[in-house]
């Protein structure tokens, strides 16, 4: 079996570190692993399968000889460096939003639109965390009865803002208990004991960039150009798993039983739905797990036959980011696209 | 001006104490104030307007001579003792869910259905916190374009479970920081750094009792027997203000501008909606305030003319409970119904 020369750009960040860990756990055959980051993180050491790897500062020549490059940096850094990786002949799997909506770039959740991988021209985009978690729950139902529109409210963890976001919540909680002023750097307002109903910037429509992602990425991944997603994205004092309350409006009739059966059979989805035993997904228990947990599946009050409401949770750093990226690579290998 | 003999049943609880504080702040004329609770809290002292009042153990004769009785106890205790208060000739304003759906009992948010107070037969029910906060935001828009249905996701504070709920969150946060096991007594799972998508018990429909409240109480308060509310109620690690993401579906067309103008003019509502300045409601800032804060008003993605999405926050103990109860009493006086 062929082994691959792999690089991670942004290896010192929350998603980059998670990609390292997931590569350690899984069977993707690795010939070499190169860890890249900005000057600030260069020299930092990472232990990977009993081997110490030193993070190198990225430059235009860093990607020579690489087969596979994971991008785990912001949009601006992705646009600056990932074209070098493509030029060097690597397959790039990018976690940023830089290329997600480009027509020639596949945007992939392997359990949903795996075949799109074949169309890549050197880069495959990893969807936004909120999109992945929502669609892992919604796609099995879309296949049953075609979703026309969705109303989504999110309950998003601070890990979406990286290590810095997690550190800020911890520090604010400590300050709160000591009765001290809360340090505010990452989020626009205190997040300890608070919610912030803004993730990203608002445009003229009144929606935030995070809310637009689920609308636009959802259409692309499901190949449904008319799908409508009305989303409210909210940041919460939760560490690293996102939750979402989703109401789905279907073209065809769908029963709760059929929906549960479809979710139960879905790869990467765990149905946790036993109301008598108070069994339902919660972020504390979804943290660190690979699957998306779905529960509280019920008919909507306003339409008992063509609308369902459900609740789902998933680890934002794993399936919401790093794991999905690695699964794209695995699928690319299986499809002969790498 | 006539002054009233007032009793609070449940004076040692979170809502009872808040009623005391609100009576201190406002102008309802008080001839005497009697504080009642279970045996466990009897003897506890409360400072009210420079006077020490000792909490008395409630019994069947406690309500003799009372004009106005606030019930701030659970359903069972309300059913046991409040009938004595009605028999004694008092007007009872009950915060529990015991009588809310009885046809002869007005269920009132004074800014919305004040006239219903006139029909009371000795007892007026105070709606559930989630209902009050949602309807304070929705009713001004209902008057404009008639709401057919709503999809609501709640972000509810631990104060909904009383003092014990708030203590549990604090203790769990302290234990979490010390790396100790989390003490769990009030909520079914840890609430620190977690969400619990269950408030109350589930029935066969898959909805929790808390979710049914907004459906059933909403119909009664708005006098709309066909209103449909699809609700997901979630408990969060937030102290005492609830937030709600609400998508409204209207019979008639409604614009964002008209909706904002209506909210701006509504008594008890503050419109906080300036996207360029990152101004929107948040629980940390709604805590301890009397008004319901509404913002992020925008057209829904799936229907630009007949559907709006918004975000609202309100203090659960004040407008969500104690303040609304006192406002019912004030309105009853103005209407000559007390």
XYZ file of C-alpha atoms in Angstrom:
676
model
C 0.000 0.000 0.000
C 1.292 3.394 -0.907
C 2.216 5.754 1.916
C 1.879 9.531 1.654
C 4.014 12.535 2.413
C 1.736 14.754 4.453
C 1.956 18.345 5.668
C -0.271 20.231 8.076
C -0.321 23.986 7.668
C -1.371 25.523 10.987
C -0.104 22.606 13.070
C 0.060 24.624 16.294
C -3.605 25.632 16.219
C -6.573 23.807 17.746
C -7.645 22.199 14.453
C -4.059 21.435 13.350
C -3.307 19.657 16.624
C -6.535 17.721 16.312
C -5.576 16.625 12.766
C -2.264 15.325 14.178
C -4.076 13.373 16.833
C -6.577 11.924 14.377
C -3.775 10.875 12.004
C -2.183 9.119 14.979
C -5.394 7.226 15.722
C -6.357 6.209 12.185
C -4.870 4.115 9.409
C -4.044 6.634 6.724
C -0.597 5.424 5.549
C 1.980 8.087 6.323
C 5.451 8.192 4.710
C 6.362 11.469 6.397
C 4.622 14.202 8.377
C 5.678 17.836 8.115
C 4.252 20.362 10.557
C 4.052 23.953 9.369
C 2.984 27.160 11.067
C 3.786 30.844 11.292
C 7.118 32.111 12.600
C 5.544 32.553 16.041
C 4.986 28.799 16.482
C 8.073 27.570 14.624
C 10.306 25.469 16.898
C 7.385 24.118 18.926
C 7.641 20.339 19.304
C 4.841 17.823 18.765
C 5.025 14.160 19.737
C 3.641 12.025 16.911
C 3.698 8.223 17.278
C 6.734 8.336 19.593
C 8.568 10.675 17.263
C 9.257 14.335 18.049
C 8.390 16.590 15.130
C 9.525 20.215 15.208
C 7.116 22.734 13.710
C 8.724 24.607 10.820
C 7.955 28.107 9.620
C 5.965 27.902 6.400
C 7.316 29.390 3.165
C 6.660 29.083 -0.569
C 8.908 26.009 -0.830
C 7.543 24.104 2.170
C 5.264 21.890 0.082
C 7.810 20.357 -2.306
C 7.415 16.589 -2.367
C 4.141 16.590 -0.440
C 1.249 14.362 -1.559
C -1.350 15.660 0.846
C -1.597 19.014 2.647
C -4.112 19.848 5.337
C -4.859 23.566 5.670
C -5.816 24.526 9.219
C -5.265 28.272 9.060
C -7.456 31.334 8.563
C -8.779 32.430 5.181
C -6.012 34.950 4.541
C -3.152 32.562 5.343
C -4.847 29.818 3.325
C -5.015 32.057 0.266
C -1.395 33.072 0.719
C 0.175 29.620 1.056
C -2.130 26.884 -0.221
C -1.643 27.789 -3.922
C 2.028 26.774 -3.454
C 0.891 23.390 -2.185
C -1.374 22.875 -5.205
C 1.450 23.939 -7.533
C 3.736 21.430 -5.829
C 1.275 18.727 -6.874
C -0.237 17.972 -3.487
C -3.910 17.387 -2.851
C -4.940 20.165 -0.471
C -7.756 19.709 2.026
C -8.533 23.144 3.364
C -10.412 23.839 6.542
C -10.814 27.584 5.960
C -13.692 29.310 4.189
C -11.370 30.688 1.483
C -12.316 28.293 -1.324
C -15.493 26.584 -0.130
C -17.881 28.285 -2.530
C -15.648 28.278 -5.650
C -17.483 26.260 -8.328
C -14.412 24.161 -9.205
C -13.733 23.231 -5.539
C -15.566 20.217 -4.099
C -16.992 20.885 -0.635
C -17.291 17.497 0.973
C -18.756 15.573 3.866
C -17.758 12.035 2.847
C -20.914 10.416 4.275
C -23.022 12.767 2.122
C -21.331 13.752 -1.162
C -18.256 11.567 -1.370
C -18.392 11.344 -5.168
C -17.733 15.099 -5.459
C -14.147 14.357 -4.402
C -13.439 12.983 -7.884
C -13.940 16.420 -9.436
C -11.144 18.081 -7.461
C -8.496 20.186 -9.193
C -5.942 20.003 -6.431
C -8.066 21.351 -3.568
C -11.033 20.027 -1.631
C -12.698 22.257 0.933
C -13.777 21.127 4.369
C -17.153 22.661 5.332
C -17.788 24.842 8.358
C -18.312 22.998 11.660
C -21.951 24.062 11.973
C -22.661 22.876 8.431
C -21.087 19.461 8.988
C -22.961 18.815 12.233
C -26.336 19.990 10.848
C -26.025 18.099 7.562
C -24.865 14.849 9.160
C -28.236 14.904 10.948
C -30.290 16.287 8.056
C -28.913 14.447 5.009
C -30.312 10.988 5.895
C -33.748 12.626 6.155
C -33.220 14.617 2.968
C -32.704 11.339 1.137
C -36.045 10.107 2.481
C -38.321 13.085 1.861
C -36.353 16.013 0.356
C -35.784 19.000 2.613
C -37.173 22.275 1.270
C -36.108 24.508 4.115
C -34.636 24.448 7.605
C -34.794 26.663 10.680
C -31.639 26.193 12.736
C -30.574 27.631 16.102
C -27.024 26.845 17.129
C -25.408 26.467 20.549
C -21.727 26.824 19.629
C -18.661 26.077 21.716
C -15.744 28.489 22.183
C -13.388 26.042 20.427
C -14.781 27.519 17.207
C -12.483 30.446 18.007
C -9.521 28.077 18.486
C -7.254 27.631 21.509
C -7.579 31.328 22.261
C -11.344 30.996 22.558
C -11.051 28.082 24.981
C -8.416 29.899 27.050
C -10.614 33.004 27.221
C -13.569 31.062 28.615
C -11.346 29.351 31.217
C -9.735 32.633 32.299
C -13.077 34.393 32.511
C -14.508 31.598 34.643
C -11.545 31.812 37.024
C -11.837 35.615 37.187
C -15.580 35.337 37.779
C -15.090 33.018 40.765
C -12.442 35.332 42.221
C -14.726 38.321 41.702
C -12.222 39.926 39.341
C -12.837 41.801 36.089
C -13.189 39.460 33.116
C -10.348 39.524 30.565
C -11.816 40.129 27.077
C -9.664 39.576 24.004
C -11.149 37.005 21.635
C -14.900 37.571 21.876
C -16.596 40.979 21.631
C -18.330 40.556 25.028
C -17.840 38.337 28.099
C -18.683 34.722 27.298
C -18.598 33.371 30.890
C -22.231 33.017 32.037
C -23.283 34.748 28.826
C -24.317 34.077 25.209
C -23.243 36.071 22.180
C -25.698 35.904 19.247
C -23.045 36.914 16.739
C -20.421 34.733 15.036
C -18.634 36.551 12.231
C -19.790 39.841 10.745
C -23.332 40.825 9.792
C -24.187 41.865 6.266
C -27.076 43.978 4.996
C -29.497 41.042 5.280
C -28.996 40.980 9.049
C -27.421 37.503 8.941
C -23.896 36.830 10.211
C -21.219 35.243 8.037
C -21.514 32.064 10.170
C -25.257 31.936 9.462
C -24.696 32.388 5.721
C -22.256 29.459 5.726
C -24.952 26.923 6.578
C -27.204 28.393 3.869
C -24.588 28.473 1.111
C -22.565 25.375 2.021
C -25.766 23.398 2.610
C -26.963 24.108 -0.935
C -23.614 23.082 -2.398
C -23.134 19.881 -0.398
C -26.693 18.614 -0.879
C -26.747 19.763 -4.545
C -29.954 21.652 -3.779
C -29.665 25.197 -5.145
C -33.078 26.151 -3.758
C -32.625 24.895 -0.199
C -33.395 27.688 2.297
C -31.749 27.783 5.706
C -32.820 30.345 8.278
C -30.137 30.198 10.905
C -29.325 31.892 14.218
C -25.755 31.226 15.358
C -24.983 31.751 19.024
C -21.706 31.422 20.947
C -22.018 29.752 24.365
C -19.831 29.062 27.415
C -19.264 25.467 26.263
C -15.789 24.101 25.537
C -15.693 22.072 22.325
C -18.952 20.547 21.134
C -21.616 22.370 19.171
C -25.342 21.669 19.478
C -28.117 22.617 17.074
C -31.917 22.709 17.297
C -33.192 22.043 13.783
C -36.685 22.188 12.297
C -36.897 20.636 8.835
C -39.614 21.255 6.247
C -39.970 18.449 3.707
C -41.353 18.157 0.201
C -42.703 14.663 0.916
C -44.365 13.194 3.986
C -42.024 11.678 6.576
C -42.759 9.933 9.860
C -40.782 10.118 13.094
C -40.291 6.348 12.931
C -38.901 6.436 9.377
C -36.624 9.334 10.311
C -35.263 7.510 13.350
C -34.700 4.347 11.354
C -32.754 6.299 8.712
C -30.627 8.037 11.354
C -29.911 4.737 13.082
C -28.493 3.305 9.860
C -26.413 6.366 8.989
C -22.655 6.031 9.127
C -21.131 8.564 11.524
C -24.452 9.247 13.242
C -25.581 7.886 16.611
C -29.272 8.115 17.438
C -29.685 8.949 21.145
C -33.405 9.239 21.557
C -35.084 7.563 24.488
C -37.318 10.081 26.129
C -38.402 7.832 29.000
C -34.761 7.401 30.080
C -33.789 11.058 29.500
C -31.399 9.985 26.743
C -30.534 12.730 24.255
C -27.362 14.315 22.878
C -25.434 16.758 25.097
C -22.201 18.616 24.355
C -20.395 17.362 27.455
C -20.730 13.777 26.237
C -20.206 14.514 22.526
C -16.814 16.114 23.290
C -13.902 14.090 22.014
C -16.179 11.714 20.085
C -16.140 11.082 16.345
C -19.847 10.699 15.697
C -22.665 13.190 15.443
C -25.336 12.505 18.051
C -28.972 13.060 17.083
C -32.048 12.893 19.284
C -35.339 14.464 20.301
C -36.758 13.603 16.865
C -40.420 14.647 16.809
C -43.115 15.943 14.472
C -43.338 19.725 14.353
C -46.423 21.226 15.970
C -47.497 23.141 12.857
C -47.194 20.230 10.421
C -47.410 16.670 11.703
C -46.603 15.031 8.352
C -44.098 17.224 6.468
C -41.947 18.731 9.206
C -39.678 17.326 11.901
C -37.756 18.910 14.751
C -34.576 17.435 16.197
C -31.538 18.152 18.323
C -27.939 17.227 17.468
C -24.463 17.570 18.979
C -20.992 16.997 17.637
C -17.420 17.692 18.613
C -16.506 20.889 16.814
C -12.810 20.077 16.491
C -13.268 16.452 15.423
C -16.146 15.790 12.995
C -16.739 19.555 12.798
C -13.215 20.104 11.445
C -10.196 17.779 11.737
C -11.879 14.390 11.474
C -13.928 15.357 8.424
C -10.743 16.619 6.741
C -8.961 13.304 7.390
C -12.027 11.376 6.233
C -11.941 13.367 2.969
C -8.327 12.246 2.505
C -9.242 8.629 3.237
C -12.120 8.763 0.763
C -9.854 10.380 -1.858
C -7.456 7.440 -1.502
C -10.287 4.904 -1.822
C -11.638 6.720 -4.887
C -8.188 6.868 -6.494
C -8.329 10.664 -6.329
C -5.071 11.025 -4.380
C -55.712 55.766 47.801
C -56.529 52.391 49.211
C -53.673 50.280 50.548
C -53.679 46.482 50.408
C -52.968 43.644 52.796
C -50.598 41.455 50.850
C -49.198 37.958 51.406
C -46.496 36.112 49.505
C -46.685 32.324 49.633
C -43.201 30.951 48.968
C -41.417 34.048 50.235
C -38.112 32.243 50.798
C -37.778 31.029 47.201
C -36.107 32.783 44.284
C -39.369 34.135 42.832
C -40.834 34.998 46.262
C -37.759 37.035 47.187
C -37.882 38.768 43.811
C -41.546 39.690 44.402
C -40.512 41.240 47.752
C -37.822 43.257 46.060
C -40.120 44.419 43.261
C -42.796 45.458 45.789
C -40.102 47.499 47.539
C -39.155 49.239 44.287
C -42.638 49.983 42.960
C -45.669 51.997 44.076
C -48.271 49.364 44.805
C -49.841 50.677 48.058
C -49.142 48.208 50.869
C -51.067 48.201 54.157
C -49.272 45.080 55.420
C -46.983 42.389 54.043
C -47.137 38.805 55.277
C -44.441 36.366 54.231
C -45.403 32.709 54.142
C -43.435 29.558 53.431
C -43.085 25.939 54.453
C -42.024 24.936 57.954
C -38.444 24.621 56.707
C -38.152 28.363 55.980
C -40.345 29.647 58.809
C -38.413 31.977 61.108
C -36.192 33.309 58.298
C -36.072 37.107 58.374
C -36.490 39.425 55.380
C -35.734 43.150 55.427
C -38.528 45.021 53.661
C -38.374 48.837 53.527
C -36.352 49.045 56.773
C -38.688 46.655 58.522
C -37.780 43.107 59.505
C -40.478 40.616 58.520
C -40.308 37.082 59.866
C -41.428 34.351 57.491
C -44.355 32.393 58.947
C -45.280 28.800 58.290
C -48.312 28.696 56.024
C -51.560 27.082 57.162
C -55.227 27.126 56.152
C -55.852 30.287 58.178
C -52.862 32.297 56.983
C -54.854 34.246 54.390
C -57.557 35.761 56.626
C -57.817 39.496 56.012
C -55.580 39.433 52.925
C -56.551 41.444 49.813
C -53.835 40.144 47.526
C -51.842 36.900 47.642
C -48.887 36.090 45.412
C -48.277 32.375 44.911
C -44.592 31.577 44.332
C -44.592 27.865 45.087
C -44.732 24.667 43.067
C -47.919 23.312 41.526
C -48.661 20.910 44.365
C -48.250 23.488 47.141
C -50.246 26.010 45.108
C -53.163 23.577 44.819
C -52.980 22.784 48.516
C -52.979 26.331 49.901
C -54.197 28.857 47.334
C -57.867 27.756 47.540
C -57.803 28.987 51.171
C -56.614 32.378 49.953
C -59.452 32.580 47.405
C -61.977 31.547 50.062
C -60.623 34.254 52.338
C -61.601 36.758 49.639
C -58.130 37.636 48.394
C -57.193 38.060 44.749
C -54.570 35.386 44.118
C -51.864 35.840 41.504
C -50.268 32.450 41.053
C -46.878 31.846 39.492
C -47.215 28.057 39.254
C -48.618 26.079 36.342
C -51.441 24.664 38.501
C -54.280 26.829 37.184
C -52.914 28.439 34.026
C -54.971 26.449 31.540
C -58.270 26.393 33.482
C -60.897 28.139 31.319
C -62.154 30.356 34.154
C -58.630 31.525 35.109
C -57.204 34.518 33.228
C -53.588 33.992 32.147
C -52.150 37.447 31.771
C -49.250 39.464 30.451
C -50.566 42.978 31.141
C -48.964 44.507 28.029
C -50.773 41.915 25.885
C -54.128 40.827 27.356
C -54.738 43.171 30.269
C -58.507 43.140 29.775
C -58.644 39.409 30.631
C -57.961 40.416 34.247
C -61.567 41.627 34.557
C -62.869 38.078 34.136
C -61.071 36.683 37.186
C -62.921 34.633 39.801
C -60.411 35.118 42.580
C -57.292 33.839 40.798
C -55.177 35.123 37.940
C -52.329 32.958 36.645
C -48.891 34.260 35.784
C -47.541 32.592 32.589
C -44.359 30.551 32.369
C -41.134 32.572 32.016
C -40.431 31.336 28.479
C -43.959 32.253 27.397
C -43.737 35.782 28.807
C -40.379 36.520 27.179
C -41.381 35.085 23.768
C -44.778 36.768 23.678
C -43.473 40.170 24.783
C -41.389 40.041 21.582
C -44.007 38.376 19.369
C -47.273 40.092 20.370
C -46.456 43.515 18.843
C -45.792 41.708 15.549
C -48.896 39.557 15.917
C -50.957 42.758 16.072
C -49.378 43.854 12.783
C -49.602 40.740 10.642
C -51.124 37.839 12.654
C -48.765 35.022 13.591
C -49.799 31.596 12.296
C -46.934 29.610 13.733
C -43.602 29.964 15.496
C -40.406 27.939 15.733
C -38.664 28.705 19.026
C -35.338 27.550 20.463
C -34.676 28.586 24.039
C -31.445 29.254 25.906
C -32.670 29.057 29.513
C -30.922 30.107 32.703
C -30.581 27.903 35.789
C -32.676 30.352 37.842
C -35.678 28.605 36.260
C -34.906 25.866 38.798
C -34.850 28.419 41.643
C -32.070 29.185 44.136
C -31.085 25.519 44.098
C -30.462 25.669 40.348
C -28.236 28.723 40.666
C -26.326 27.187 43.589
C -25.778 23.981 41.611
C -24.241 25.839 38.667
C -21.947 27.833 41.002
C -20.846 24.725 42.900
C -20.228 22.784 39.698
C -18.133 25.635 38.291
C -16.025 25.722 41.459
C -15.613 21.931 41.417
C -14.713 22.027 37.719
C -11.925 24.553 38.330
C -10.578 22.504 41.228
C -10.727 19.364 39.105
C -13.207 17.754 41.501
C -16.278 15.652 40.712
C -19.334 17.783 39.955
C -22.116 17.714 42.562
C -25.415 16.813 40.837
C -28.709 17.278 42.679
C -31.067 19.616 40.842
C -30.452 18.861 37.165
C -30.351 15.356 35.675
C -26.843 15.895 34.209
C -23.965 18.318 34.834
C -24.888 21.826 33.702
C -21.392 23.388 34.001
C -19.943 23.613 30.474
C -22.955 21.648 29.253
C -26.490 22.027 27.869
C -29.486 19.914 28.800
C -32.176 19.756 26.098
C -34.853 18.759 28.589
C -36.912 20.961 30.911
C -39.765 19.084 32.553
C -40.948 15.649 31.476
C -41.521 14.415 27.926
C -44.900 13.119 26.822
C -45.786 10.782 23.972
C -45.447 13.582 21.400
C -41.747 13.909 22.239
C -42.184 17.433 23.593
C -41.281 18.391 27.164
C -43.768 19.987 29.542
C -41.802 23.260 29.252
C -42.179 23.142 25.453
C -45.931 22.504 25.708
C -46.293 25.553 27.954
C -45.350 27.986 25.206
C -47.765 26.220 22.815
C -50.744 26.122 25.193
C -50.184 29.372 27.091
C -49.424 31.206 23.832
C -52.808 30.210 22.391
C -54.621 31.339 25.528
C -52.857 34.674 25.988
C -53.082 35.704 22.328
C -56.651 34.331 22.027
C -55.510 32.312 19.008
C -56.691 28.714 19.409
C -54.949 27.667 16.185
C -51.503 29.155 16.863
C -48.813 26.496 16.471
C -45.563 26.694 18.419
C -42.762 24.231 17.721
C -40.397 24.696 20.606
C -37.081 23.247 21.804
C -36.317 24.182 25.412
C -32.702 23.920 26.535
C -31.111 24.561 29.936
C -27.774 26.405 29.818
C -24.981 27.394 32.234
C -26.382 30.942 32.467
C -27.497 32.473 35.792
C -30.811 34.287 35.479
C -31.783 35.561 32.038
C -33.394 33.464 29.318
C -32.787 33.980 25.604
C -34.883 32.733 22.691
C -34.308 32.446 18.939
C -37.729 32.822 17.324
C -38.874 32.392 13.732
C -42.384 33.718 13.127
C -44.676 32.778 10.238
C -47.334 35.406 9.491
C -50.719 35.413 7.788
C -50.078 38.861 6.286
C -46.951 40.405 4.824
C -44.673 42.209 7.283
C -41.429 44.120 6.725
C -38.391 44.236 8.987
C -38.819 48.022 9.241
C -42.465 47.784 10.315
C -41.584 45.090 12.842
C -38.780 47.158 14.347
C -41.005 50.230 14.535
C -43.693 48.228 16.351
C -41.164 46.778 18.813
C -39.697 50.221 19.482
C -43.104 51.532 20.522
C -43.980 48.542 22.702
C -44.217 49.081 26.429
C -41.829 46.783 28.306
C -39.756 46.018 25.194
C -36.404 47.541 24.272
C -35.232 47.137 20.690
C -31.447 46.516 20.658
C -30.685 46.042 16.994
C -27.704 47.814 15.482
C -25.717 45.271 13.537
C -22.895 47.634 12.587
C -22.201 48.322 16.276
C -22.652 44.709 17.409
C -25.671 45.738 19.486
C -28.065 42.905 20.309
C -29.637 41.406 23.431
C -27.472 39.217 25.692
C -28.398 37.506 28.967
C -25.543 39.049 30.948
C -26.922 42.517 30.287
C -30.614 41.581 30.532
C -30.075 40.223 34.071
C -31.728 42.327 36.743
C -33.576 44.446 34.166
C -37.349 44.864 33.855
C -37.666 44.995 30.073
C -37.524 42.334 27.401
C -34.739 43.026 24.922
C -35.311 42.215 21.253
C -32.873 42.347 18.373
C -31.475 40.643 15.278
C -34.812 41.225 13.521
C -34.476 39.972 9.930
C -36.481 38.387 7.132
C -36.366 34.589 7.137
C -34.401 33.038 4.307
C -37.278 30.893 3.056
C -39.904 33.656 2.982
C -38.806 37.262 2.677
C -42.319 38.733 3.100
C -44.284 36.562 5.542
C -41.662 35.344 8.004
C -39.279 37.042 10.428
C -36.537 35.747 12.670
C -35.467 37.488 15.871
C -33.596 37.073 19.134
C -34.809 38.143 22.580
C -33.602 38.086 26.188
C -35.274 38.775 29.484
C -34.584 38.331 33.180
C -36.280 35.085 34.126
C -36.983 36.079 37.728
C -38.202 39.596 36.960
C -40.402 39.946 33.840
C -40.320 36.165 33.474
C -41.957 35.728 36.887
C -42.076 38.215 39.778
C -42.379 41.494 37.882
C -45.170 40.219 35.643
C -47.063 39.037 38.736
C -46.764 42.480 40.372
C -47.752 44.158 37.104
C -50.890 41.977 37.027
C -51.730 43.260 40.517
C -51.128 46.871 39.461
C -53.329 46.425 36.386
C -56.037 44.771 38.492
C -56.074 47.845 40.734
C -56.294 50.203 37.749
C -59.109 48.138 36.252
C -61.017 48.072 39.537
C -60.627 44.302 39.658
C -58.956 44.252 43.096
